[in-house]
Coordinates of C-alpha atoms in Angstrom, one line a residue:
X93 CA 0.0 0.0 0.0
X94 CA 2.7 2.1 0.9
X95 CA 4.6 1.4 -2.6
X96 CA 1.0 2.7 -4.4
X97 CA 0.3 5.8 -2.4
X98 CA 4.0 7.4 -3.5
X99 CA 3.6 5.6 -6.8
X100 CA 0.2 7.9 -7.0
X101 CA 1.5 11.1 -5.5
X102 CA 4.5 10.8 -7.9
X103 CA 2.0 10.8 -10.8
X104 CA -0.3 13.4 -9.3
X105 CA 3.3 15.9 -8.7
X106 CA 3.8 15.3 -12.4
X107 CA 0.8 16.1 -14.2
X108 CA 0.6 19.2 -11.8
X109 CA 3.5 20.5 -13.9
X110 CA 2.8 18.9 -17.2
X111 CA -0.6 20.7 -17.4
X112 CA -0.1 24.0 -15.2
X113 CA 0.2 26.2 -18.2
X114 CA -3.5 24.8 -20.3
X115 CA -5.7 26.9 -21.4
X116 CA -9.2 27.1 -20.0
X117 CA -12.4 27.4 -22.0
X118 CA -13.5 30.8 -21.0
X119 CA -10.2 32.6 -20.4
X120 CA -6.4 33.2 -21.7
X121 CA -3.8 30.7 -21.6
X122 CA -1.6 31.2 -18.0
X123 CA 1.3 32.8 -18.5
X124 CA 2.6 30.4 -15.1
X125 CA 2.4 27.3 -13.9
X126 CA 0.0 27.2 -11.2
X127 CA 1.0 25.5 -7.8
X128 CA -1.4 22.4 -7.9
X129 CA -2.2 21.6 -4.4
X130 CA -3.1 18.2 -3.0
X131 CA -6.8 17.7 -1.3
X132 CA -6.4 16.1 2.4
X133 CA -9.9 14.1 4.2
X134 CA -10.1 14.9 7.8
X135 CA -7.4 13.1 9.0
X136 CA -5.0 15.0 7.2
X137 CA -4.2 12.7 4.7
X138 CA -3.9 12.9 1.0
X139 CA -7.5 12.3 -0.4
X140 CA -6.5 8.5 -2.4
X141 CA -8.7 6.3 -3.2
X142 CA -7.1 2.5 -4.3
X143 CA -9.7 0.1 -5.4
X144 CA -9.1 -3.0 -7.1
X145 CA -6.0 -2.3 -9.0
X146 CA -7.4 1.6 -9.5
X147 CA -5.6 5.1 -8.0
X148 CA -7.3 8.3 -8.2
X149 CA -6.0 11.9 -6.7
X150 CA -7.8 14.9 -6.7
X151 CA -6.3 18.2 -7.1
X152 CA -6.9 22.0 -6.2
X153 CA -6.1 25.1 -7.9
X154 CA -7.3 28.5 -7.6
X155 CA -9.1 28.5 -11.1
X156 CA -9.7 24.9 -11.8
X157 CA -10.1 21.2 -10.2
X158 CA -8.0 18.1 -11.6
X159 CA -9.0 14.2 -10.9
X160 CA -6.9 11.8 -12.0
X161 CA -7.3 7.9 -12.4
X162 CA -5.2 5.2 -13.4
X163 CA -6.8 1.9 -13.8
X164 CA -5.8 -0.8 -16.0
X165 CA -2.9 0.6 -18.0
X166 CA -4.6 3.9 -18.7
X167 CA -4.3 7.7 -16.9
X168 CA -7.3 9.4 -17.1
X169 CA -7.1 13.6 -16.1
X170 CA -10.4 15.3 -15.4
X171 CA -10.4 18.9 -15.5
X172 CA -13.0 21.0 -14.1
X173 CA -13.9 24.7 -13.8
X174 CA -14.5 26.0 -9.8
X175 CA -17.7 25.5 -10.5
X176 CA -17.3 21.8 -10.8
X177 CA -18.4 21.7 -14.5
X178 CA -16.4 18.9 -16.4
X179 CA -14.0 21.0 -19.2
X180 CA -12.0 17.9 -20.4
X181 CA -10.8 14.5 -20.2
X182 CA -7.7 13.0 -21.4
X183 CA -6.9 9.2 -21.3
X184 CA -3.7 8.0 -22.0
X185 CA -2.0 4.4 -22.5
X186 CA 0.9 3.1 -20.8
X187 CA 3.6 1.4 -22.5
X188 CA 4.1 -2.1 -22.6
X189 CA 5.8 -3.1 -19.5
X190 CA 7.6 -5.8 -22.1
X191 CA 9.7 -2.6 -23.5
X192 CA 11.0 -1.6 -20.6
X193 CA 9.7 1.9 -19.9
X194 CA 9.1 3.6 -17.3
X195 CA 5.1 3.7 -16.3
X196 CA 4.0 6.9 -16.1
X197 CA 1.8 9.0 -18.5
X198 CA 5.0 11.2 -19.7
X199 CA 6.0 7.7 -21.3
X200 CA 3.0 7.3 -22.7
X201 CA 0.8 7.7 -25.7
X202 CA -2.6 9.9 -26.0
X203 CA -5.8 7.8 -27.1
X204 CA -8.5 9.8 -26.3
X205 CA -9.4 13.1 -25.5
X206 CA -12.9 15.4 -24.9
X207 CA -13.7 18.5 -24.4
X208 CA -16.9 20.3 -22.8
X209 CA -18.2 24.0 -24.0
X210 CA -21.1 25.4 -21.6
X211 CA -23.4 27.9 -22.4
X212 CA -22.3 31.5 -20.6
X213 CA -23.3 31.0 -16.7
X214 CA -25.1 28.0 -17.6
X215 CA -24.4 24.0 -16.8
X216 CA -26.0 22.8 -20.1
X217 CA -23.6 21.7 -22.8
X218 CA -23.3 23.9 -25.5
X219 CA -20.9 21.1 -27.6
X220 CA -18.5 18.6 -26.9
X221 CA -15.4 17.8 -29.2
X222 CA -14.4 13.6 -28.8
X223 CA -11.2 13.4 -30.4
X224 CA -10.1 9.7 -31.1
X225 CA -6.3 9.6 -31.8
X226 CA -6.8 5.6 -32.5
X227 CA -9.6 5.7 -35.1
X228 CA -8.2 9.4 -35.9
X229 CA -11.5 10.6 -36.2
X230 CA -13.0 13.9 -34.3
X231 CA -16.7 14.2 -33.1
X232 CA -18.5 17.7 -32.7
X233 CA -21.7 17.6 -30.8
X234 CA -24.0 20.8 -30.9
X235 CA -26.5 21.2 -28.1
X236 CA -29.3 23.6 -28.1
X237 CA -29.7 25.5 -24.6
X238 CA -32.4 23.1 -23.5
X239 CA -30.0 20.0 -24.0
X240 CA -31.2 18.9 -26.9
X241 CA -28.8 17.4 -29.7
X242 CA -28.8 19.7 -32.7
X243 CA -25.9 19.0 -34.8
X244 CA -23.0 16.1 -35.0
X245 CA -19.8 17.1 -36.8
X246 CA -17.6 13.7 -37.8
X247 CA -14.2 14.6 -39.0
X248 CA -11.4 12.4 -40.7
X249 CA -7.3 13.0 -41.3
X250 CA -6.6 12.4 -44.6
X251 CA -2.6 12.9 -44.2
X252 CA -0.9 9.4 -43.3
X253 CA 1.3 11.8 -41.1
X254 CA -1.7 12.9 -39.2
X255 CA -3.1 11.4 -35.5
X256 CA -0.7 7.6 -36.0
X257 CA -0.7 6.2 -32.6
X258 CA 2.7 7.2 -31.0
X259 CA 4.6 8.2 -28.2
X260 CA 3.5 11.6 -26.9
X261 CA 4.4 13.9 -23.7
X262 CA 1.0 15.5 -22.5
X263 CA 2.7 18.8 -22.2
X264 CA 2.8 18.7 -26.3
X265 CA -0.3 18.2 -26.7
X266 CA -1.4 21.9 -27.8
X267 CA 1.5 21.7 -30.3
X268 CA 0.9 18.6 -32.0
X269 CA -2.7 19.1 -32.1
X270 CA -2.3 22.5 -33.7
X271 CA 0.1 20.7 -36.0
X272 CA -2.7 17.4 -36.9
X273 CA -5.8 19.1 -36.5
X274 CA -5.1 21.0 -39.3
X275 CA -5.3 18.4 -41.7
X276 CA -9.5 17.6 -40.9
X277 CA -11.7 16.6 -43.1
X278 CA -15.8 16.8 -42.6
X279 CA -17.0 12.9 -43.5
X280 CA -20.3 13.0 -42.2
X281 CA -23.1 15.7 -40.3
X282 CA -26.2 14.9 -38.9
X283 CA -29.0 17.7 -38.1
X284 CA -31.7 17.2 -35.6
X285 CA -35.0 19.1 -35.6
X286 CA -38.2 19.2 -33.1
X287 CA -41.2 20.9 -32.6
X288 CA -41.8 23.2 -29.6
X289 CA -43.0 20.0 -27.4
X290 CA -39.0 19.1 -28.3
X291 CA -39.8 15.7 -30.3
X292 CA -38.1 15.0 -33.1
X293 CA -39.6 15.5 -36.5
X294 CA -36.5 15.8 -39.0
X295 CA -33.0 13.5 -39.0
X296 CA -30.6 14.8 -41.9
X297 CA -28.0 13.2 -42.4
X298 CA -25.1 14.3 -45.2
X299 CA -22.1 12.4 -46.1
X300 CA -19.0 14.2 -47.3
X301 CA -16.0 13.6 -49.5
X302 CA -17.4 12.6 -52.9
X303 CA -18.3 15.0 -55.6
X304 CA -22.0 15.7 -54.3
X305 CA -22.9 15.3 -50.7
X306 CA -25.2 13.0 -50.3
X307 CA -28.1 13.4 -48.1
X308 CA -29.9 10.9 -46.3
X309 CA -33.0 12.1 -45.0
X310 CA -35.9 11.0 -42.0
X311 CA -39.4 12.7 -41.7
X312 CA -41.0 11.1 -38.8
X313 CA -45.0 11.0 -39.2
X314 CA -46.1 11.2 -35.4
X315 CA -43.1 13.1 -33.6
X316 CA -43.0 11.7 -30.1
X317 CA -44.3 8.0 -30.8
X318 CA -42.2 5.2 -31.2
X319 CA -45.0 3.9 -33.4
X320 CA -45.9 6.7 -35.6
X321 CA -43.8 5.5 -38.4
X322 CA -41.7 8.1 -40.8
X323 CA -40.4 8.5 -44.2
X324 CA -36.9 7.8 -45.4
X325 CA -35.4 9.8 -48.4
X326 CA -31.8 9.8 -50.3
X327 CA -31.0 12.9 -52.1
X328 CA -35.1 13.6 -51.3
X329 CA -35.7 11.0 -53.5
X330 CA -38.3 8.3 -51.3
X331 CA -36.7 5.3 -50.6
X332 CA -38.8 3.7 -48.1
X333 CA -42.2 4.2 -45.9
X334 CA -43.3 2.9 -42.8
X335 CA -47.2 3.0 -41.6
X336 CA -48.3 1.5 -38.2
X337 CA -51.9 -0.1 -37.7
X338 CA -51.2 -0.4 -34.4
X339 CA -47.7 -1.1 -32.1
X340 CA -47.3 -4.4 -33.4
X341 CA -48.7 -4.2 -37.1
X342 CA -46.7 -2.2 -39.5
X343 CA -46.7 -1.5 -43.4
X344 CA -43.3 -0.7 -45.4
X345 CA -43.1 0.3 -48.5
X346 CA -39.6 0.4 -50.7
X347 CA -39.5 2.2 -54.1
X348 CA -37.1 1.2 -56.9
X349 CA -38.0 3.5 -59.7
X350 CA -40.9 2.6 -61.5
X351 CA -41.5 -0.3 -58.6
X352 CA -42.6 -0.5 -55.4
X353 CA -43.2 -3.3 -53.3
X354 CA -45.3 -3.1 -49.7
X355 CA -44.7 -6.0 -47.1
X356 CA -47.0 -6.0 -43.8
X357 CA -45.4 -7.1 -40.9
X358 CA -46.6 -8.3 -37.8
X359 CA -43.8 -7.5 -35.3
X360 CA -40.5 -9.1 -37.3
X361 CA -43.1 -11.5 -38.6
X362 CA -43.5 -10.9 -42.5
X363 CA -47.3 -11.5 -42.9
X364 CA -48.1 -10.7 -46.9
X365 CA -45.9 -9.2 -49.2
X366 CA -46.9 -7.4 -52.7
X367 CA -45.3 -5.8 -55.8
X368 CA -46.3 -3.1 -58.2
X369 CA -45.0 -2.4 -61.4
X370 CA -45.9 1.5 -62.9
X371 CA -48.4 1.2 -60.2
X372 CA -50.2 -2.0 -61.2
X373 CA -50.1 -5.3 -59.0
X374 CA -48.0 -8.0 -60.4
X375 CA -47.9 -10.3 -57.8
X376 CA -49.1 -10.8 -54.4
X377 CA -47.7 -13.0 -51.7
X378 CA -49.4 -14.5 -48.7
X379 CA -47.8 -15.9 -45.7

């Protein structure tokens, strides 16, 4: 036990100075390092938690609060604002302990990393930014002021150089993500719209990166109901319908140019299936 404590503190004294001179959300980067200061519990001891193979440390500074975990070969640093709203998270990967390096997160690599907008004075998100240095890939999420998902930005790195899993200090990572981030690409966006009760009526979805976008598109017939079936277009062009009898019976109907065919269903159970041809029946199928 004694061995894991200093192991922790060790950690905790480290990221202290590896992240002392971040920028915040709302304010200028710090000129400084800030002097990180240690949490104690009412015996006058560090507040530590160990758990089942986990450490986690909480830290104080004047501006901000810092949590950090480690827990199965990953560091995890929480950063809040003194208002306890969650600003980011970075997760890290140790090395393999086969190599020979030292564990600790300055010999590690970055896999993860989010970050949390609020609106001003306000605890409701106004976006979060998931950046996966793994899949190299970078989520935007849009929130409207009363929590609602509005907008989803997916973004991709086309340079080969760009987000490859490697060794990187923490204290770099402004530079090299001023460096990668440059090289983003929009893939895919997804709008959401509701009606003033806040139920969804309208899913959009465009994909990038080929000569037209091309839009996939949801109209839901009875916002609010799981049953109320919808409407599903590509570049609106109608590619498929879906009517509910009731929550169990359903009708779809897929389009194909100058065909359509309509299957009823009753639950996943395919009860009669029929096909039209320039809008005359062909042939009907009863199950």
């Amino acid at each position: 036990m004694r061995f894991r404590l200093l192991s922790c503190l060790v950690i905790v004294g480290v990221l202290g100075q590896a992240f002392g001179t971040e920028k915040s959300v709302e304010t200028a980067a710090i000129q400084e390092p800030v002097v990180q200061e240690l949490l104690y519990d009412g015996k006058g001891l560090p507040r530590l938690h160990l758990y089942d193979g986990e450490e986690t440390a909480l830290l104080s500074a004047p501006s901000s609060k810092t949590m950090v975990m480690k827990s199965d070969g990953f560091f995890t640093r929480n950063l809040y604002d003194k208002e306890y709203r969650l600003q980011s998270r970075l997760t890290w990967q140790e090395k393999d302990a086969a190599t020979g390096a030292e564990n600790s997160p300055l010999s590690s690599h970055i896999v993860l990393q989010e970050d949390y907008f609020y609106y001003e004075n306000s605890r409701n998100r106004q976006k979060v930014v998931l950046t996966d240095f793994t899949d190299t890939s970078r989520t935007e999420r849009f929130y409207s002021q009363e929590g609602l998902v509005t907008r989803e930005e997916v973004y991709g790195f086309d340079s080969e150089k760009a987000m490859h899993p490697q060794d990187v200090n923490p204290q770099d990572a402004n530079e090299q993500e001023t460096d990668d981030f440059s090289r983003l690409t929009l893939k895919k966006s997804t709008e959401y719209f509701y009606n003033p009760e806040r139920n969804l009526i309208e899913t959009r979805i465009t994909l990038h990166g080929q000569d037209e976008p091309f839009v996939q598109k949801t109209l839901y017939h009875s916002p609010g109901n799981i049953h109320g079936g919808y409407d599903y277009f590509e570049n609106d062009e109608l590619l498929v319908s879906r009517k509910y009898e009731d929550e169990s019976v359903c009708t779809e109907t897929r389009y194909f140019d100058n065909m359509k065919i309509e299957a009823r269903y009753n639950g996943a159970r395919l009860l009669s299936e029929v096909v039209y041809l320039d809008g005359k029946e062909i042939r009907r199928t009863v199950y």
